[in-house]
Amino acid sequence: MKINGRHTRTIWLNADGWSLTVIDQTKLPHRFATLTLDSMTAAAQAIKTMTVRGAPLIGATAAYGLCLALREDASDEALERAYHVLIETRPTAINLKWALDEMMAGLRNIPRTERVAAAYARAGQICDQDVEICRRIGENGLALIRAVAAKKPGQRVNVLTHCNAGWLACIDWGTALAPIYMAHDAGIPVHVFVDETRPRNQGASLTAYELGAHGVPHTILADNAGGHFMQAGQVDLCIVGTDRVTANGDVANKIGTYLKALAAKDNGVPFYVALPHTTIDWTMPKGVGVIPIEERSAAEVLTMSGRLADGSVAVVEIAAPGSPAANPGFDVTPARLVTAFITERGVAPATAEGLLSLYPERR
Ligand code: MRU
C-alpha cells in the first residue's frame, strides 16, 4: 500500500542485503517511524513489544529473525536456540510457528556454509507469498461485497471490522481489509465501521490510519457500539482477521471479536473471517478453551495514550489508583457463529468439512 505516495511494505530488506527495516507500529497514527532490525534479539524484541504485530507479519519477522541469528552463528545449536527464542515471543498467532517451521524444514539438512543464503531466500519467499495470498483473499472477499452492493444499488455497503487485519498486520494488502480495498478501488461505495479495539486501540490507531491513507470512508466506533449499529440495520457484513483457526473452524482473534460475532448472529448480520492457510492450526481439533490466550499487562487497561495539543504523546491513568485489571489479548469465537471463511483458495463454511474442502491435501 502507499504511504505518502510511495509503495510500502511492513518489512523490507535494506540495501546492505541483510538487515531489515520495519514500521514501528507503536508510534502510529501520530508518527510514521521505522526501526532497523540487525540481530535476532532485535527481531524478537520487535515482536514482543508489538513494534510489529498481526499474525502474518509476526511470522515474517520471525523468519528474518532466524536469518539474522544464522549470520552470527550458522551451527545446528545456534539454529535451534534462535528457534526457541523466537517461538516464545508471542503465544496466540500460529503463523509464528508456521513460519519458523517452514524455515527450519529448509535449513536443518543443508551445509552450514549455505544456510544464510538459503534462509534469506526462504524468508523473502514467505513475504512474497503472503502478499499474493492476501491479494487472492481480497479478490475472493470482493465477490461477497459485490453481491451485497448489487442488492442495494446506489447505497453504501457498510462493513464492520475489529482490531487491525489490514496491510499493517501482514506484508501488504491485509486479510480482512484486502476485500475492502479492492471494493473501494473497484468503485463500490464501501464504508467501514472500525471498532476502536480496546485496550491497545489497534482499530482506532492502525485500521483507521490505513483506511484514511487509502481514502476509504470509515467511522471509528467505541467497542460497545457495534451491537447497536447492527441492531439498527446499519451493518451489512462483518469481516475480521484471525490469529489461529483450529481444525473445527473455531477462531482466535483480538479480544472482543467474540462479542461482535454474538451480536452479528443475533441480528442476522453475516460474520466473515478472512485468513491465509498459514493461520490454520491443523493439529488442534478445537479452539474454545484450548488455544493459548496471551495475558497482557494490566497497564494496557488502566492507562491510555494519546496526542496532546502540543503534539507530544502522553500516557494517562484512567482508573482509581490501586484497582487491578485483567487483560486477555484474544478470545475464541466458536465456529457456529462464523458465516464463512474467506481464504486465498475461496470461501467456505466455517466447519471442519468447509476447511477440508479448501485444503483437500489435509484430509
Ligand atoms: O495483538 P495483535 O495486534 O498482533 O493482534 C492482531 C489481530 O488480532 C489481528 O486481527 C489478527 O492478527 C489478524 S491479522 C491479519
Short mmCIF file of C-alpha atoms in Angstrom, two decimals, residues 20 30 79 93 147 169 172 177 189 205-206 221 228 240 244 254 257 287 311 327 329 341:
data_model
loop_
_atom_site.label_atom_id
_atom_site.label_comp_id
_atom_site.label_asym_id
_atom_site.label_seq_id
_atom_site.Cartn_x
_atom_site.Cartn_y
_atom_site.Cartn_z
CA LEU A 20 15.70 -5.24 7.88
CA HIS A 30 0.81 10.01 15.41
CA LEU A 79 19.66 -22.52 14.81
CA ALA A 93 -0.82 -16.35 16.48
CA ALA A 147 -23.10 -9.30 -4.03
CA ALA A 169 -0.81 -6.80 10.12
CA ASP A 172 0.79 -5.86 2.14
CA LEU A 177 -9.17 -5.28 4.76
CA PRO A 189 -19.23 2.74 -2.23
CA SER A 205 -4.80 3.79 15.69
CA LEU A 206 -3.96 1.37 12.85
CA LEU A 221 -16.84 3.12 16.96
CA HIS A 228 -26.30 -1.11 18.46
CA VAL A 240 -12.38 -9.79 10.77
CA ARG A 244 -5.42 -19.03 14.76
CA LYS A 254 -8.28 -9.92 19.17
CA THR A 257 -14.25 -10.42 18.43
CA GLY A 287 -10.19 -23.81 19.83
CA GLY A 311 1.92 17.30 19.53
CA ASN A 327 -6.08 -8.20 30.14
CA GLY A 329 -5.29 -10.24 24.44
CA PHE A 341 -14.09 -18.24 5.90
#
